PDB file of C-alpha atoms in Angstrom:
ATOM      1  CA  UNK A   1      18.342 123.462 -50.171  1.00  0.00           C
ATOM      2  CA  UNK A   2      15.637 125.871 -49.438  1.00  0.00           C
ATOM      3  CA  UNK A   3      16.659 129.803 -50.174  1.00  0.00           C
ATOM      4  CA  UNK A   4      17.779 130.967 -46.956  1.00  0.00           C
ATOM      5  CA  UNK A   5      17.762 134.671 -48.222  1.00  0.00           C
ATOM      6  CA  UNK A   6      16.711 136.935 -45.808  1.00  0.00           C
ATOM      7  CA  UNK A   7      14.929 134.125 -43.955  1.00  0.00           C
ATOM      8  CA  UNK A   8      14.471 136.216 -40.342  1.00  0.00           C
ATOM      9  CA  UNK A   9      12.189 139.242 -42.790  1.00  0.00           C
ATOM     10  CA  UNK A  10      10.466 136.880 -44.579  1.00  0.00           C
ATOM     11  CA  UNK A  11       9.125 134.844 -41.220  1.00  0.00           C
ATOM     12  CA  UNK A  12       8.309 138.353 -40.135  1.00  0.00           C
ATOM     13  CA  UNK A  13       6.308 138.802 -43.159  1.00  0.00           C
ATOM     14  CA  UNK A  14       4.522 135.384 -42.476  1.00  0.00           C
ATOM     15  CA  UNK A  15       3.760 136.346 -39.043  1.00  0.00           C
ATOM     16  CA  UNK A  16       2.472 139.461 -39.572  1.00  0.00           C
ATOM     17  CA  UNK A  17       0.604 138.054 -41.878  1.00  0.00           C
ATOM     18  CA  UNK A  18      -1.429 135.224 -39.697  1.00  0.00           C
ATOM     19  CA  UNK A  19      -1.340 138.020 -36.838  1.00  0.00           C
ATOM     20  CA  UNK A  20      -1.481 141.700 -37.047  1.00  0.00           C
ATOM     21  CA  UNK A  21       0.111 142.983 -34.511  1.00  0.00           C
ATOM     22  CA  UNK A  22       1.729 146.451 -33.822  1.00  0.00           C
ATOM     23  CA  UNK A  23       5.305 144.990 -32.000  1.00  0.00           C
ATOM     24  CA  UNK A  24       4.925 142.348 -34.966  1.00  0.00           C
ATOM     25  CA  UNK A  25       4.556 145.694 -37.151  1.00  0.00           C
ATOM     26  CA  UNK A  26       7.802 147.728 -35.772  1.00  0.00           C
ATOM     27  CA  UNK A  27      10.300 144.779 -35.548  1.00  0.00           C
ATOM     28  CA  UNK A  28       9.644 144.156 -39.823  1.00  0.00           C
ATOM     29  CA  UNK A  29      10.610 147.620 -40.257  1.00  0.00           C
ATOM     30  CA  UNK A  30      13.616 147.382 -38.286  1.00  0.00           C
ATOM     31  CA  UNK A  31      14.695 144.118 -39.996  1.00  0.00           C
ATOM     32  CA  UNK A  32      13.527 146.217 -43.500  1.00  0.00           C
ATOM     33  CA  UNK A  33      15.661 148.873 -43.241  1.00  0.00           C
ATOM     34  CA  UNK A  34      18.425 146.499 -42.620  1.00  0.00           C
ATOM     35  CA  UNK A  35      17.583 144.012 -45.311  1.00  0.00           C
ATOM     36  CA  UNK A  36      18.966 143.906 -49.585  1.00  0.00           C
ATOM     37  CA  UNK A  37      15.515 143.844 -50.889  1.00  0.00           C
ATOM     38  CA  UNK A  38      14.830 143.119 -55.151  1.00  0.00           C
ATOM     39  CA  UNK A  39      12.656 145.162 -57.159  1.00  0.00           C
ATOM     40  CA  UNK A  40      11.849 145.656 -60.303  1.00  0.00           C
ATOM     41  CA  UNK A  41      12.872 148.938 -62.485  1.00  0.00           C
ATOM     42  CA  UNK A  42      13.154 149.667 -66.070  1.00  0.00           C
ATOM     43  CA  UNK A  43      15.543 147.151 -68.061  1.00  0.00           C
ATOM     44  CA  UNK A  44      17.513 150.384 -69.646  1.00  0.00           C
ATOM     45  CA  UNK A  45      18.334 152.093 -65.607  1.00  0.00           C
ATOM     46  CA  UNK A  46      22.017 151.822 -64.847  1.00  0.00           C
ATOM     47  CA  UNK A  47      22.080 149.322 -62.013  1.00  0.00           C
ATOM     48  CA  UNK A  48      23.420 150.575 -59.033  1.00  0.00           C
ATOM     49  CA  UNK A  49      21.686 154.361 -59.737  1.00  0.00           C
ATOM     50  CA  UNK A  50      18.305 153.763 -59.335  1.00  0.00           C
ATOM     51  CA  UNK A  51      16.490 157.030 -60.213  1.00  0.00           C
ATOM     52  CA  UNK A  52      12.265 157.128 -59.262  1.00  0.00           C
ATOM     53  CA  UNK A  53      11.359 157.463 -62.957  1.00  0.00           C
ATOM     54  CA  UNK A  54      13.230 153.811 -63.180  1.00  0.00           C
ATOM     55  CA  UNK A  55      10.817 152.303 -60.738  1.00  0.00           C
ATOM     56  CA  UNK A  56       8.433 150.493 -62.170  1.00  0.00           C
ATOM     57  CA  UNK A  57       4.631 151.009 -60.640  1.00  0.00           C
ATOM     58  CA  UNK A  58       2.530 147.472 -59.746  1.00  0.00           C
ATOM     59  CA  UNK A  59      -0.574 147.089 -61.877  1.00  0.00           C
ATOM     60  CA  UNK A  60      -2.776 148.339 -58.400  1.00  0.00           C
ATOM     61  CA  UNK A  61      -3.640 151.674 -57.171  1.00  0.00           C
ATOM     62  CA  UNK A  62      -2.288 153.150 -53.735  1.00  0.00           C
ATOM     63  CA  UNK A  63      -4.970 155.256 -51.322  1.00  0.00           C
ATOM     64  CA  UNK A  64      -5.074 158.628 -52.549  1.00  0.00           C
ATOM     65  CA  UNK A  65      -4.659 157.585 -56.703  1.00  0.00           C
ATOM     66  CA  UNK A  66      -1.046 157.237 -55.847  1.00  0.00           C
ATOM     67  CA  UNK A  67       1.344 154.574 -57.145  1.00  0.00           C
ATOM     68  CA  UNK A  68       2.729 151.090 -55.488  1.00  0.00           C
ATOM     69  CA  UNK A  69       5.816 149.492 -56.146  1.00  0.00           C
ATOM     70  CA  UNK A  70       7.174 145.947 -55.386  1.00  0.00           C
ATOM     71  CA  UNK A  71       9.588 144.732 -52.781  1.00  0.00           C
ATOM     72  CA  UNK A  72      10.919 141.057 -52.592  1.00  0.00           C
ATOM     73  CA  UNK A  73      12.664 139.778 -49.932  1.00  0.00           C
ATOM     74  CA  UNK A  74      14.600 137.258 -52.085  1.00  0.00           C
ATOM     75  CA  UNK A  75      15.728 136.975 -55.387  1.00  0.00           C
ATOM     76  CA  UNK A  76      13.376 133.666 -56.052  1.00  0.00           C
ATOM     77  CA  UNK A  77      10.262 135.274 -55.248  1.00  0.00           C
ATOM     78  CA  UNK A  78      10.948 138.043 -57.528  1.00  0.00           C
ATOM     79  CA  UNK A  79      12.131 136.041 -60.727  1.00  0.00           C
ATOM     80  CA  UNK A  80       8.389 134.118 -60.149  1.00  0.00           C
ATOM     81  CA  UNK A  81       6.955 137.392 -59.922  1.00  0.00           C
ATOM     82  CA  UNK A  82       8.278 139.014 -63.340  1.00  0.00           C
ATOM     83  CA  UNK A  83       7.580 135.252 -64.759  1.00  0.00           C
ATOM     84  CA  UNK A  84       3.955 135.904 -63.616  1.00  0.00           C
ATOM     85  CA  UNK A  85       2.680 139.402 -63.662  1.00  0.00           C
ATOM     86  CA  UNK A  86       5.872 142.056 -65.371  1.00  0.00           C
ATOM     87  CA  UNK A  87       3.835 141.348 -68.356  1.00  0.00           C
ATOM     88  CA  UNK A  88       5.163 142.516 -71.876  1.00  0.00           C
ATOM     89  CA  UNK A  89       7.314 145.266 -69.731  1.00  0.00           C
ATOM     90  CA  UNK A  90      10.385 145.398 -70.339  1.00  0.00           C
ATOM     91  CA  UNK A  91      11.808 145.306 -66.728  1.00  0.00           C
ATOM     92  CA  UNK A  92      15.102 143.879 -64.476  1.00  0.00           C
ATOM     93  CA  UNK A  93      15.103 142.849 -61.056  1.00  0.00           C
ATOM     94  CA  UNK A  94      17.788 145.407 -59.098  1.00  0.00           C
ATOM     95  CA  UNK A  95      19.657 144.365 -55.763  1.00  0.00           C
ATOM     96  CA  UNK A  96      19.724 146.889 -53.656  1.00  0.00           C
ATOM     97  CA  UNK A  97      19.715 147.846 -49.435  1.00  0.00           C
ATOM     98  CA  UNK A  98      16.142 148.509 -48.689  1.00  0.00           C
ATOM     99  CA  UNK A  99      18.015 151.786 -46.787  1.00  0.00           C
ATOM    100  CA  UNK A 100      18.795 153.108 -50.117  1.00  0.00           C
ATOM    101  CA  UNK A 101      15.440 152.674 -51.945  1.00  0.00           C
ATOM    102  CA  UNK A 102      13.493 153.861 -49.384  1.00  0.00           C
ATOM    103  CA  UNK A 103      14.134 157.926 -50.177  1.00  0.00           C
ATOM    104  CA  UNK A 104      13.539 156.696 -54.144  1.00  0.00           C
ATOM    105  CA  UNK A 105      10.682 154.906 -53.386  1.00  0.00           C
ATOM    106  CA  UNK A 106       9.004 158.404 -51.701  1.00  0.00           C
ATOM    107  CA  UNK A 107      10.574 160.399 -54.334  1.00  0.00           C
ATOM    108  CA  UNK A 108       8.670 158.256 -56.755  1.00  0.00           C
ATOM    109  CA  UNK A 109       5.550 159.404 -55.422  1.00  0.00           C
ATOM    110  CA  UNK A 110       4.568 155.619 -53.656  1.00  0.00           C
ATOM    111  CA  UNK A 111       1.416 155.527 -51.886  1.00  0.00           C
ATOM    112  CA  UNK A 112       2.349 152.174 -50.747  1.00  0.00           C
ATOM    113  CA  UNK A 113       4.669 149.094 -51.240  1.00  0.00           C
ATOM    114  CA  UNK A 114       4.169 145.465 -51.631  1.00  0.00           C
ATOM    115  CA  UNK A 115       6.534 143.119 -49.822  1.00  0.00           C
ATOM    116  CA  UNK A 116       6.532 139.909 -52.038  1.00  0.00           C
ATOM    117  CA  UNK A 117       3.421 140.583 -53.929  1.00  0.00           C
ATOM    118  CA  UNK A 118       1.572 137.046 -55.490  1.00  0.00           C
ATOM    119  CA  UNK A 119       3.943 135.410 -52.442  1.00  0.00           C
ATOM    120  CA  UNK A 120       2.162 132.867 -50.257  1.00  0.00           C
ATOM    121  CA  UNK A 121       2.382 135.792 -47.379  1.00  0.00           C
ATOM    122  CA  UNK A 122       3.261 139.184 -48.604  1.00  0.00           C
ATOM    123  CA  UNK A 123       2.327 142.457 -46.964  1.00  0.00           C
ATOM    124  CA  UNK A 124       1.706 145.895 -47.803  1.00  0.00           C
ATOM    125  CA  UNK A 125       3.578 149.326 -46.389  1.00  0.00           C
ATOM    126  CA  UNK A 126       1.494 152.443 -46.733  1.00  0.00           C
ATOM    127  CA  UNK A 127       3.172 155.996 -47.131  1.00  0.00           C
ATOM    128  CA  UNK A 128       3.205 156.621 -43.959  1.00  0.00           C
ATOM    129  CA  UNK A 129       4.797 153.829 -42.870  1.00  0.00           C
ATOM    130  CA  UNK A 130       7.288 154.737 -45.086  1.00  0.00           C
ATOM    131  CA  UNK A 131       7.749 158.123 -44.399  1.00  0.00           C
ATOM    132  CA  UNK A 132       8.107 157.066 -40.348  1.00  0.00           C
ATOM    133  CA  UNK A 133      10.723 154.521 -41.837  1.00  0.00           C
ATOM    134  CA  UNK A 134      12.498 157.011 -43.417  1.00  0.00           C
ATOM    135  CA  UNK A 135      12.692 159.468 -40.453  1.00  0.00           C
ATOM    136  CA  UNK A 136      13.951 156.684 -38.261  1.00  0.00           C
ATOM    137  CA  UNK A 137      16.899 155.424 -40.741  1.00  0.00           C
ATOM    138  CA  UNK A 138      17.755 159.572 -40.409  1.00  0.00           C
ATOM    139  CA  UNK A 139      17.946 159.657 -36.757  1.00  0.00           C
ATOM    140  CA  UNK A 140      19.195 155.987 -36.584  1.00  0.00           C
ATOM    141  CA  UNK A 141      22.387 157.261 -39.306  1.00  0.00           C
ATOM    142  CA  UNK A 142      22.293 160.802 -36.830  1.00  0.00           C
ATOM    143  CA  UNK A 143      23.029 158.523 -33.532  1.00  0.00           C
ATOM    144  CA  UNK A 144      25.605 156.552 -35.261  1.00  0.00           C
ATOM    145  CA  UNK A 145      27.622 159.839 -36.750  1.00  0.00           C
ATOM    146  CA  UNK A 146      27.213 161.104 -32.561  1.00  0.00           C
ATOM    147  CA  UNK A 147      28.399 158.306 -31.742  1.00  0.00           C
ATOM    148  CA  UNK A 148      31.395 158.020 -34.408  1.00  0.00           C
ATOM    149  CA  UNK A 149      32.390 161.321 -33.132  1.00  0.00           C
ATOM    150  CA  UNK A 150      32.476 160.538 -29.586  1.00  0.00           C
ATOM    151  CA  UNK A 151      35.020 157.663 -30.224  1.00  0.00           C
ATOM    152  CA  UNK A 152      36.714 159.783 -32.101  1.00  0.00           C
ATOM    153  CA  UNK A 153      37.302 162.507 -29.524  1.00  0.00           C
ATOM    154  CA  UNK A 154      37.835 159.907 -26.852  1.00  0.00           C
ATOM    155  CA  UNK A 155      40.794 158.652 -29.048  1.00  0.00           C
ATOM    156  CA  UNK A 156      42.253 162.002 -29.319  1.00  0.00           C
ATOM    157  CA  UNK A 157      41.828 162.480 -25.545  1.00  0.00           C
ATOM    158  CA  UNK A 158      43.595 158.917 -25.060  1.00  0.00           C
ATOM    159  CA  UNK A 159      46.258 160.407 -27.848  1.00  0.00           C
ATOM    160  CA  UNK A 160      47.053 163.926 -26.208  1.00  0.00           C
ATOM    161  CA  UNK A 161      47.085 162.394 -22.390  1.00  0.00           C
ATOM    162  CA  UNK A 162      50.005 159.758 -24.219  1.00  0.00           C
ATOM    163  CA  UNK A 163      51.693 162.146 -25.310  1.00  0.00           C
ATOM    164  CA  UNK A 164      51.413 164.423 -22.293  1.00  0.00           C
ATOM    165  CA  UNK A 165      52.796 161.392 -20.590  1.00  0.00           C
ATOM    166  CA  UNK A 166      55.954 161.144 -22.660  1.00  0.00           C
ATOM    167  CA  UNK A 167      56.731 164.687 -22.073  1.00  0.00           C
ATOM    168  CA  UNK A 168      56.256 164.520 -18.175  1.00  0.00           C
ATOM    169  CA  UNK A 169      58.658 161.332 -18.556  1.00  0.00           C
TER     170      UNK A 169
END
């Protein structure tokens, strides 16, 4: 059975790849900052705190001298990856919601990021892209808190007109 992980990104990826197209562009980081992405960080990092000193930089050189990082879309595509190019490195491959590596991955100084690099179709993000990410996810988690809040209140509204009710009984 073919590896079915994250299938919906990585057809995005393929698209994008044959076509280059902006919509194509904004619907893969939508699906992105959804997605539980791989990548690789220092073998000695506690897993589940990944710090940007535990990141570890791809053998290639962002615009601007700055560093690039790895992102797989599935744990298969990363295992071939260390197999193939981690080298001597002593590295792991770390689960983890592309949501929460996104502020490491700026804090680590990325210039860009390769989705599935040495895949068939793989893609790159540059630091901007990742920086409008980021500001999205913020108002995207701000809308949802509004909107948490607004329940909320309508509940206690709902509450206090019940209970108003019980008195006037």
């Amino acid at each position: 059975m073919a590896d079915q992980e994250n299938i919906d990104l990585r057809t995005m990826i393929r698209d994008l790849a044959k076509r280059r197209d902006s919509v194509d562009r904004r619907q893969l980081y939508f699906a992105l900052v959804k997605a539980r992405v791989w990548t690789p960080v220092a073998a000695n990092s506690a897993a589940g705190e990944v710090q940007p000193g535990d990141l570890h930089p791809l053998d290639r050189e962002a615009l601007g001298g700055l560093a690039s990082f790895a992102v797989f879309t599935h744990q298969a595509a990363a295992e071939m990856w260390q197999a193939e190019e981690a080298g001597t490195t002593m590295l792991r491959l770390e689960g983890i919601d592309f949501s929460t590596l996104l502020p490491t991955l700026l804090d680590a100084g990325a210039g860009s990021l390769f989705l599935n690099p040495a895949g068939r179709f793989s893609g790159e993000l540059y630091r901007h892209e990742l920086e409008t990410m980021s500001e999205g996810l913020r108002v995207m988690r701000r809308r949802s808190q509004l909107a948490q809040h607004r329940v909320e209140a309508m509940e206690e509204a709902e509450r206090v007109r019940e209970a108003a009710a019980k008195e006037a009984a």
